[in-house]
Amino acid sequence: MAFIHLDNRCLYAILICTAFGSTLSSNAEIKVNPPQDFEIVDPGYLGYLYLQWQPSLSLENFKECTVEYELKYRNIDSENWKTIITKNLCYKDGFDLNKGVEAKIHTLLQGQCTNGSTVQSSWSEATYSIAPQGNLETKIRDMVCTYYNWQYLLCSWKLGIGVHFDTDYNLFYWYEDLDHTLQCADYIKGNGKNVGCRFPYLESPDYKDFYICVNGSSKSQLIRPSYFIFQLQNIVKPSSPDYLSITVKSEEINLKWSMPTGPIPAKCFIYEIAFTEDDSTWVTTTFENEMYITRTSNKSQHLCFLVRNKVNIYCSDDGIWSEWSDKQCWKGDIRKETLLFFLIPFPFVSLFVLLITCLLLYNQKAILKMVFHTRKEVFSYQETLF
């Protein structure tokens, strides 16, 4: 009986191995080719590229399977790949055209034809780059863009190093709501050269990539173009808070200010407050346009504060602090100050009045004495006549 049970166990093991081996053999025989005609296409949107491909012809044999594509891409000097799995034949994204672009893709096959497992093809690869022109030093320098109060975009830059006197620069921009790239229509001038751009009103440019290219022209040398990608909500500089007020009640201090006017929602602000009590200053932040603090001493007689703000992390990844508001101060008890104002000079005023009175009395006495003496002489003269 033990021998029969052993045979049954061996039989089961043989059947399992046979089935597993058959599955492996079946999967090993399935091969799928990578996508064909894989390429990176530049439609002229200053860094917004199309990665597109066509399915391999071998997929006609796997109609019962699900076909997907795993796409990996990056700028050439980046350490990390971005990975996308899609059923589409095109994918679009933004790239820094100051650097080259590389991408690779392969086919993923799974379903009944693969017995539930995933079969991968080999990789198909593509690259893209813009042939550099001009020396690196001819590029603009110190490009700075600020989106003032979430309304007005302004960019500025410095000229390249060693560029010839006839060199000038031009700015082009694009974002997804535009049909084609646009050139700056209002340049900021410096010594007759374009050193910045005031943008017109932009229709819904937020939370999407904003592409800029600044290139140059010169009759005597080639100028290297510069490419930039911004998210405008991350470079917002709000207006400063105003109408500050400070109220002191015993140990409690109430600081309050008005939110800047404009399109920025109230929930998107974070405030930084610099508070001074006599000779000590500290800084804190809040998401509200009002805060309560406690006086460190009831004897403190000089309280001041300033406020600035920026867009908070709930509405952007970054932001630019506004300018500081005007300073608002509180100085002790007004009644005490008024009383001191009158008490301090009182002794001097009293002394001055006393001095004037004495002088008047002295002069009056002298005048009376002179008058009396004059009358006495007159009477003496009359007696002599008679």
Tab-separated table of C-alpha atoms in Angstrom:
chain	number	residue	atom	x	y	z
A	1	MET	CA	0.000	0.000	0.000
A	2	ALA	CA	2.861	2.403	0.789
A	3	PHE	CA	4.319	1.640	-2.651
A	4	ILE	CA	0.980	2.490	-4.342
A	5	HIS	CA	0.738	5.844	-2.456
A	6	LEU	CA	4.296	6.684	-3.497
A	7	ASP	CA	3.422	5.975	-7.130
A	8	ASN	CA	0.397	8.292	-6.918
A	9	ARG	CA	2.518	11.128	-5.553
A	10	CYS	CA	5.064	10.632	-8.310
A	11	LEU	CA	2.281	10.643	-10.886
A	12	TYR	CA	0.894	13.941	-9.588
A	13	ALA	CA	4.354	15.518	-9.629
A	14	ILE	CA	4.930	14.352	-13.201
A	15	LEU	CA	1.586	15.798	-14.322
A	16	ILE	CA	2.292	19.191	-12.663
A	17	CYS	CA	5.783	19.393	-14.161
A	18	THR	CA	4.436	18.441	-17.567
A	19	ALA	CA	1.742	21.123	-17.414
A	20	PHE	CA	4.184	23.787	-16.146
A	21	GLY	CA	6.742	22.813	-18.768
A	22	SER	CA	4.111	22.976	-21.450
A	23	THR	CA	3.198	26.521	-20.328
A	24	LEU	CA	6.834	27.611	-20.310
A	25	SER	CA	7.360	26.048	-23.691
A	26	SER	CA	4.260	27.782	-25.031
A	27	ASN	CA	5.329	31.210	-23.672
A	28	ALA	CA	8.871	30.713	-24.867
A	29	GLU	CA	7.587	30.254	-28.381
A	30	ILE	CA	5.619	33.566	-28.318
A	31	LYS	CA	7.649	36.461	-29.606
A	32	VAL	CA	6.477	39.979	-30.367
A	33	ASN	CA	8.352	42.657	-32.263
A	34	PRO	CA	8.932	46.210	-31.004
A	35	PRO	CA	6.916	49.115	-32.435
A	36	GLN	CA	8.085	50.336	-35.813
A	37	ASP	CA	8.735	53.839	-37.176
A	38	PHE	CA	9.446	55.165	-33.680
A	39	GLU	CA	10.459	58.848	-33.887
A	40	ILE	CA	10.575	62.133	-31.984
A	41	VAL	CA	8.892	64.941	-33.910
A	42	ASP	CA	9.358	68.677	-33.266
A	43	PRO	CA	6.202	70.593	-34.348
A	44	GLY	CA	7.897	73.939	-33.651
A	45	TYR	CA	6.481	74.578	-30.168
A	46	LEU	CA	9.829	75.448	-28.517
A	47	GLY	CA	10.222	72.149	-26.652
A	48	TYR	CA	6.823	70.482	-26.798
A	49	LEU	CA	7.623	67.278	-28.730
A	50	TYR	CA	5.638	64.379	-30.173
A	51	LEU	CA	6.847	60.801	-29.578
A	52	GLN	CA	5.039	58.608	-32.094
A	53	TRP	CA	5.215	55.066	-33.492
A	54	GLN	CA	3.332	52.360	-35.376
A	55	PRO	CA	2.429	48.832	-34.200
A	56	SER	CA	4.559	45.990	-35.442
A	57	LEU	CA	3.100	43.818	-38.214
A	58	SER	CA	3.474	40.714	-36.045
A	59	LEU	CA	0.570	41.856	-33.852
A	60	GLU	CA	-1.843	40.580	-36.511
A	61	ASN	CA	-1.192	37.135	-35.065
A	62	PHE	CA	-2.224	38.147	-31.529
A	63	LYS	CA	-5.704	39.620	-31.909
A	64	GLU	CA	-6.917	37.899	-28.723
A	65	CYS	CA	-4.263	39.662	-26.650
A	66	THR	CA	-4.113	43.091	-25.051
A	67	VAL	CA	-1.417	45.271	-26.596
A	68	GLU	CA	0.206	48.100	-24.639
A	69	TYR	CA	3.412	50.091	-25.008
A	70	GLU	CA	5.914	51.006	-22.329
A	71	LEU	CA	7.588	54.324	-23.181
A	72	LYS	CA	10.631	55.748	-21.409
A	73	TYR	CA	12.097	59.188	-22.145
A	74	ARG	CA	14.368	61.887	-20.692
A	75	ASN	CA	16.747	64.705	-21.485
A	76	ILE	CA	20.108	63.158	-22.199
A	77	ASP	CA	21.896	64.464	-19.078
A	78	SER	CA	19.076	63.435	-16.712
A	79	GLU	CA	19.591	60.474	-14.373
A	80	ASN	CA	15.932	59.429	-14.262
A	81	TRP	CA	13.629	58.167	-16.992
A	82	LYS	CA	9.975	59.120	-17.157
A	83	THR	CA	7.860	56.004	-17.792
A	84	ILE	CA	4.462	55.853	-19.467
A	85	ILE	CA	2.330	52.795	-20.281
A	86	THR	CA	-0.218	53.515	-22.986
A	87	LYS	CA	-2.356	51.919	-25.689
A	88	ASN	CA	-2.026	54.993	-27.925
A	89	LEU	CA	0.422	55.454	-30.767
A	90	CYS	CA	1.546	58.958	-29.763
A	91	TYR	CA	2.591	60.735	-26.591
A	92	LYS	CA	3.357	64.451	-26.095
A	93	ASP	CA	5.474	66.161	-23.461
A	94	GLY	CA	7.813	69.096	-22.883
A	95	PHE	CA	11.608	68.910	-23.049
A	96	ASP	CA	14.518	71.258	-22.466
A	97	LEU	CA	15.852	71.862	-25.976
A	98	ASN	CA	19.114	73.222	-24.597
A	99	LYS	CA	19.905	69.503	-24.242
A	100	GLY	CA	19.312	66.430	-26.349
A	101	VAL	CA	16.355	64.063	-25.918
A	102	GLU	CA	16.361	60.270	-25.887
A	103	ALA	CA	13.476	57.780	-25.730
A	104	LYS	CA	12.850	54.062	-26.002
A	105	ILE	CA	9.732	51.936	-26.322
A	106	HIS	CA	8.714	48.295	-26.411
A	107	THR	CA	5.545	46.255	-26.862
A	108	LEU	CA	3.733	44.580	-23.952
A	109	LEU	CA	1.547	41.588	-24.847
A	110	GLN	CA	-0.757	39.835	-22.398
A	111	GLY	CA	-4.025	37.924	-22.396
A	112	GLN	CA	-5.285	34.522	-23.550
A	113	CYS	CA	-2.593	34.103	-26.175
A	114	THR	CA	0.124	34.323	-23.509
A	115	ASN	CA	-1.693	32.164	-20.908
A	116	GLY	CA	-2.045	35.213	-18.634
A	117	SER	CA	1.631	36.157	-18.538
A	118	THR	CA	3.232	39.284	-20.074
A	119	VAL	CA	5.464	39.050	-23.124
A	120	GLN	CA	7.791	41.945	-23.894
A	121	SER	CA	9.477	42.870	-27.128
A	122	SER	CA	12.967	44.295	-27.427
A	123	TRP	CA	13.431	48.073	-27.217
A	124	SER	CA	13.137	50.492	-30.095
A	125	GLU	CA	15.092	53.735	-29.545
A	126	ALA	CA	15.036	57.300	-30.867
A	127	THR	CA	16.908	60.555	-30.156
A	128	TYR	CA	16.420	64.211	-30.977
A	129	SER	CA	18.579	67.325	-30.629
A	130	ILE	CA	18.959	70.748	-32.169
A	131	ALA	CA	22.287	71.294	-33.870
A	132	PRO	CA	24.100	73.938	-31.787
A	133	GLN	CA	24.969	77.210	-33.476
A	134	GLY	CA	27.188	79.991	-32.234
A	135	ASN	CA	29.415	80.023	-29.178
A	136	LEU	CA	27.889	79.238	-25.785
A	137	GLU	CA	28.891	82.722	-24.536
A	138	THR	CA	26.560	84.384	-27.054
A	139	LYS	CA	23.452	83.091	-25.234
A	140	ILE	CA	21.516	85.529	-23.087
A	141	ARG	CA	22.342	85.528	-19.372
A	142	ASP	CA	20.371	85.739	-16.120
A	143	MET	CA	16.905	85.177	-17.557
A	144	VAL	CA	14.269	86.109	-14.954
A	145	CYS	CA	10.500	85.843	-15.446
A	146	THR	CA	7.917	87.093	-12.935
A	147	TYR	CA	4.134	86.753	-13.126
A	148	TYR	CA	3.017	89.870	-11.232
A	149	ASN	CA	-0.133	89.401	-9.176
A	150	TRP	CA	-1.098	86.417	-11.385
A	151	GLN	CA	-1.920	88.948	-14.144
A	152	TYR	CA	1.107	90.414	-15.911
A	153	LEU	CA	4.137	88.430	-17.086
A	154	LEU	CA	7.480	90.189	-17.481
A	155	CYS	CA	10.825	88.618	-18.449
A	156	SER	CA	14.255	90.219	-18.489
A	157	TRP	CA	17.768	89.107	-19.424
A	158	LYS	CA	21.316	90.296	-19.970
A	159	LEU	CA	23.179	90.241	-23.268
A	160	GLY	CA	25.596	87.426	-24.035
A	161	ILE	CA	29.291	87.866	-23.346
A	162	GLY	CA	31.430	89.255	-26.135
A	163	VAL	CA	28.610	89.670	-28.649
A	164	HIS	CA	29.150	92.180	-31.442
A	165	PHE	CA	27.564	95.636	-31.391
A	166	ASP	CA	24.956	94.703	-34.026
A	167	THR	CA	23.591	91.755	-31.994
A	168	ASP	CA	20.011	91.873	-30.832
A	169	TYR	CA	17.675	89.276	-29.285
A	170	ASN	CA	14.090	88.211	-29.929
A	171	LEU	CA	11.695	86.310	-27.677
A	172	PHE	CA	9.147	83.723	-28.830
A	173	TYR	CA	6.642	81.885	-26.632
A	174	TRP	CA	3.971	79.175	-26.779
A	175	TYR	CA	1.589	77.275	-24.509
A	176	GLU	CA	-1.150	74.769	-25.210
A	177	ASP	CA	-3.974	77.250	-25.825
A	178	LEU	CA	-2.081	78.847	-28.731
A	179	ASP	CA	-2.277	77.620	-32.313
A	180	HIS	CA	1.286	78.727	-33.084
A	181	THR	CA	4.267	80.418	-31.471
A	182	LEU	CA	4.099	84.171	-30.897
A	183	GLN	CA	6.815	86.801	-30.766
A	184	CYS	CA	7.058	89.435	-28.047
A	185	ALA	CA	5.248	92.588	-29.123
A	186	ASP	CA	6.489	94.914	-26.336
A	187	TYR	CA	10.239	94.704	-25.742
A	188	ILE	CA	12.073	96.373	-22.863
A	189	LYS	CA	15.046	98.289	-24.219
A	190	GLY	CA	18.495	98.840	-22.735
A	191	ASN	CA	21.049	100.870	-24.684
A	192	GLY	CA	18.986	100.265	-27.784
A	193	LYS	CA	18.919	96.463	-27.337
A	194	ASN	CA	16.091	94.121	-26.376
A	195	VAL	CA	16.677	93.133	-22.736
A	196	GLY	CA	13.192	92.059	-21.708
A	197	CYS	CA	9.585	91.526	-22.719
A	198	ARG	CA	6.245	92.724	-21.364
A	199	PHE	CA	3.685	90.091	-22.275
A	200	PRO	CA	0.090	90.902	-23.216
A	201	TYR	CA	-2.833	89.504	-21.268
A	202	LEU	CA	-2.551	85.707	-21.389
A	203	GLU	CA	-5.691	83.611	-21.686
A	204	SER	CA	-5.666	80.675	-19.202
A	205	PRO	CA	-1.907	79.991	-19.109
A	206	ASP	CA	-1.907	78.555	-15.585
A	207	TYR	CA	-1.033	75.001	-14.598
A	208	LYS	CA	0.506	74.166	-17.945
A	209	ASP	CA	3.998	74.435	-19.397
A	210	PHE	CA	4.890	77.844	-20.808
A	211	TYR	CA	7.670	77.609	-23.399
A	212	ILE	CA	10.060	80.458	-24.239
A	213	CYS	CA	12.893	80.740	-26.735
A	214	VAL	CA	15.208	83.748	-26.889
A	215	ASN	CA	17.385	83.751	-29.982
A	216	GLY	CA	19.548	86.415	-31.533
A	217	SER	CA	20.755	87.793	-34.800
A	218	SER	CA	23.975	89.389	-35.940
A	219	LYS	CA	25.532	89.954	-39.350
A	220	SER	CA	28.973	89.040	-38.062
A	221	GLN	CA	28.409	85.983	-35.815
A	222	LEU	CA	25.973	83.187	-34.986
A	223	ILE	CA	23.992	83.519	-31.737
A	224	ARG	CA	23.154	80.504	-29.553
A	225	PRO	CA	19.395	80.301	-28.736
A	226	SER	CA	18.153	79.688	-25.179
A	227	TYR	CA	15.094	77.628	-24.229
A	228	PHE	CA	13.047	77.860	-21.034
A	229	ILE	CA	9.995	76.107	-19.575
A	230	PHE	CA	7.950	77.736	-16.800
A	231	GLN	CA	4.798	76.958	-14.880
A	232	LEU	CA	3.429	80.455	-14.448
A	233	GLN	CA	1.690	79.792	-11.122
A	234	ASN	CA	5.152	79.000	-9.705
A	235	ILE	CA	6.606	82.438	-10.528
A	236	VAL	CA	3.761	84.617	-9.201
A	237	LYS	CA	4.748	87.710	-7.207
A	238	PRO	CA	1.648	89.125	-5.465
A	239	SER	CA	0.981	92.731	-4.527
A	240	SER	CA	1.867	93.727	-0.970
A	241	PRO	CA	-0.808	93.598	1.750
A	242	ASP	CA	-2.117	96.980	2.885
A	243	TYR	CA	-4.450	98.603	5.426
A	244	LEU	CA	-2.563	97.170	8.396
A	245	SER	CA	-3.986	97.631	11.881
A	246	ILE	CA	-2.739	96.778	15.347
A	247	THR	CA	-4.991	96.637	18.435
A	248	VAL	CA	-3.688	96.104	21.970
A	249	LYS	CA	-5.906	94.890	24.810
A	250	SER	CA	-3.986	94.235	27.990
A	251	GLU	CA	-1.768	91.242	27.131
A	252	GLU	CA	-3.399	90.404	23.766
A	253	ILE	CA	-2.311	91.957	20.470
A	254	ASN	CA	-4.453	91.717	17.335
A	255	LEU	CA	-2.697	92.146	13.976
A	256	LYS	CA	-4.829	92.502	10.877
A	257	TRP	CA	-4.344	93.425	7.219
A	258	SER	CA	-6.250	93.355	3.945
A	259	MET	CA	-5.659	90.804	1.207
A	260	PRO	CA	-4.139	92.130	-2.036
A	261	THR	CA	-6.628	92.935	-4.758
A	262	GLY	CA	-6.488	90.851	-7.925
A	263	PRO	CA	-7.342	87.395	-9.253
A	264	ILE	CA	-5.434	85.347	-6.637
A	265	PRO	CA	-7.945	83.436	-4.440
A	266	ALA	CA	-7.789	84.132	-0.709
A	267	LYS	CA	-7.068	80.451	0.000
A	268	CYS	CA	-3.854	80.663	-2.055
A	269	PHE	CA	-1.973	83.110	0.187
A	270	ILE	CA	0.598	82.523	2.879
A	271	TYR	CA	1.730	85.536	4.922
A	272	GLU	CA	5.005	86.256	6.665
A	273	ILE	CA	4.849	88.683	9.581
A	274	ALA	CA	7.845	90.521	11.052
A	275	PHE	CA	6.818	91.700	14.541
A	276	THR	CA	8.821	94.021	16.795
A	277	GLU	CA	8.181	94.525	20.509
A	278	ASP	CA	10.467	97.218	21.904
A	279	ASP	CA	13.953	95.957	20.930
A	280	SER	CA	13.133	92.322	20.032
A	281	THR	CA	11.954	91.131	16.589
A	282	TRP	CA	10.643	87.759	15.437
A	283	VAL	CA	9.124	86.363	12.235
A	284	THR	CA	6.224	83.940	11.791
A	285	THR	CA	3.850	82.771	9.051
A	286	THR	CA	0.108	82.256	8.793
A	287	PHE	CA	-2.505	81.360	6.171
A	288	GLU	CA	-5.000	83.922	7.513
A	289	ASN	CA	-4.990	87.708	7.150
A	290	GLU	CA	-5.272	88.130	10.907
A	291	MET	CA	-3.453	86.798	13.947
A	292	TYR	CA	-3.403	87.162	17.733
A	293	ILE	CA	-0.241	87.224	19.800
A	294	THR	CA	0.567	87.781	23.464
A	295	ARG	CA	2.694	90.638	24.743
A	296	THR	CA	5.843	89.493	26.465
A	297	SER	CA	5.520	92.374	28.909
A	298	ASN	CA	2.747	94.800	29.835
A	299	LYS	CA	5.418	97.473	30.089
A	300	SER	CA	6.273	97.264	26.375
A	301	GLN	CA	5.448	100.614	24.818
A	302	HIS	CA	6.523	100.209	21.197
A	303	LEU	CA	4.928	97.542	18.948
A	304	CYS	CA	5.358	97.389	15.146
A	305	PHE	CA	4.782	94.855	12.370
A	306	LEU	CA	5.148	94.385	8.609
A	307	VAL	CA	3.594	91.773	6.301
A	308	ARG	CA	4.465	90.204	2.972
A	309	ASN	CA	2.868	87.293	1.123
A	310	LYS	CA	3.234	84.728	-1.650
A	311	VAL	CA	1.240	81.910	-3.248
A	312	ASN	CA	1.138	78.905	-0.912
A	313	ILE	CA	1.844	75.217	-1.543
A	314	TYR	CA	-1.848	74.438	-2.097
A	315	CYS	CA	-1.934	76.528	-5.284
A	316	SER	CA	1.637	76.240	-6.608
A	317	ASP	CA	4.914	74.386	-6.161
A	318	ASP	CA	6.775	77.615	-5.523
A	319	GLY	CA	6.302	81.369	-5.483
A	320	ILE	CA	7.963	84.757	-5.067
A	321	TRP	CA	7.512	86.833	-1.916
A	322	SER	CA	5.856	90.204	-2.397
A	323	GLU	CA	7.510	93.397	-1.211
A	324	TRP	CA	7.086	94.194	2.487
A	325	SER	CA	4.085	96.308	3.396
A	326	ASP	CA	4.415	99.694	5.092
A	327	LYS	CA	5.144	99.475	8.811
A	328	GLN	CA	2.259	99.791	11.268
A	329	CYS	CA	3.073	100.723	14.885
A	330	TRP	CA	1.459	101.169	18.307
A	331	LYS	CA	3.055	103.360	20.975
A	332	GLY	CA	1.969	102.922	24.578
A	333	ASP	CA	-1.064	104.587	26.215
A	334	ILE	CA	-2.044	107.810	24.413
A	335	ARG	CA	-3.509	109.347	27.614
A	336	LYS	CA	-0.254	108.821	29.476
A	337	GLU	CA	1.693	110.297	26.613
A	338	THR	CA	-0.650	113.326	26.533
A	339	LEU	CA	-0.307	113.794	30.294
A	340	LEU	CA	3.463	113.594	30.067
A	341	PHE	CA	3.380	116.064	27.212
A	342	PHE	CA	1.817	118.652	29.513
A	343	LEU	CA	3.564	117.717	32.760
A	344	ILE	CA	7.133	117.737	31.508
A	345	PRO	CA	7.204	121.394	30.314
A	346	PHE	CA	4.976	122.699	33.203
A	347	PRO	CA	7.824	123.648	35.605
A	348	PHE	CA	9.578	125.572	32.843
A	349	VAL	CA	6.393	127.422	31.891
A	350	SER	CA	5.663	128.238	35.552
A	351	LEU	CA	9.171	129.549	36.045
A	352	PHE	CA	8.883	131.682	32.919
A	353	VAL	CA	5.540	133.179	34.074
A	354	LEU	CA	6.978	133.909	37.538
A	355	LEU	CA	9.965	135.653	35.992
A	356	ILE	CA	7.772	137.820	33.758
A	357	THR	CA	5.557	138.715	36.746
A	358	CYS	CA	8.555	139.764	38.817
A	359	LEU	CA	9.867	141.906	36.009
A	360	LEU	CA	6.486	143.561	35.571
A	361	LEU	CA	6.193	144.247	39.313
A	362	TYR	CA	9.695	145.648	39.437
A	363	ASN	CA	9.067	147.922	36.480
A	364	GLN	CA	5.719	149.056	37.930
A	365	LYS	CA	7.389	149.958	41.222
A	366	ALA	CA	10.027	151.980	39.414
A	367	ILE	CA	7.412	153.827	37.401
A	368	LEU	CA	5.364	154.673	40.500
A	369	LYS	CA	8.478	155.922	42.281
A	370	MET	CA	9.361	158.147	39.345
A	371	VAL	CA	5.830	159.571	39.146
A	372	PHE	CA	5.782	160.277	42.905
A	373	HIS	CA	9.136	162.024	42.714
A	374	THR	CA	7.958	164.182	39.801
A	375	ARG	CA	4.836	165.315	41.680
A	376	LYS	CA	6.908	166.219	44.723
A	377	GLU	CA	9.144	168.479	42.659
A	378	VAL	CA	6.103	170.195	41.129
A	379	PHE	CA	4.628	170.946	44.563
A	380	SER	CA	7.979	172.333	45.761
A	381	TYR	CA	8.198	174.635	42.769
A	382	GLN	CA	4.668	175.981	43.319
A	383	GLU	CA	5.414	176.775	46.982
A	384	THR	CA	8.471	178.770	45.957
A	385	LEU	CA	6.402	180.916	43.594
A	386	PHE	CA	3.916	181.835	46.232
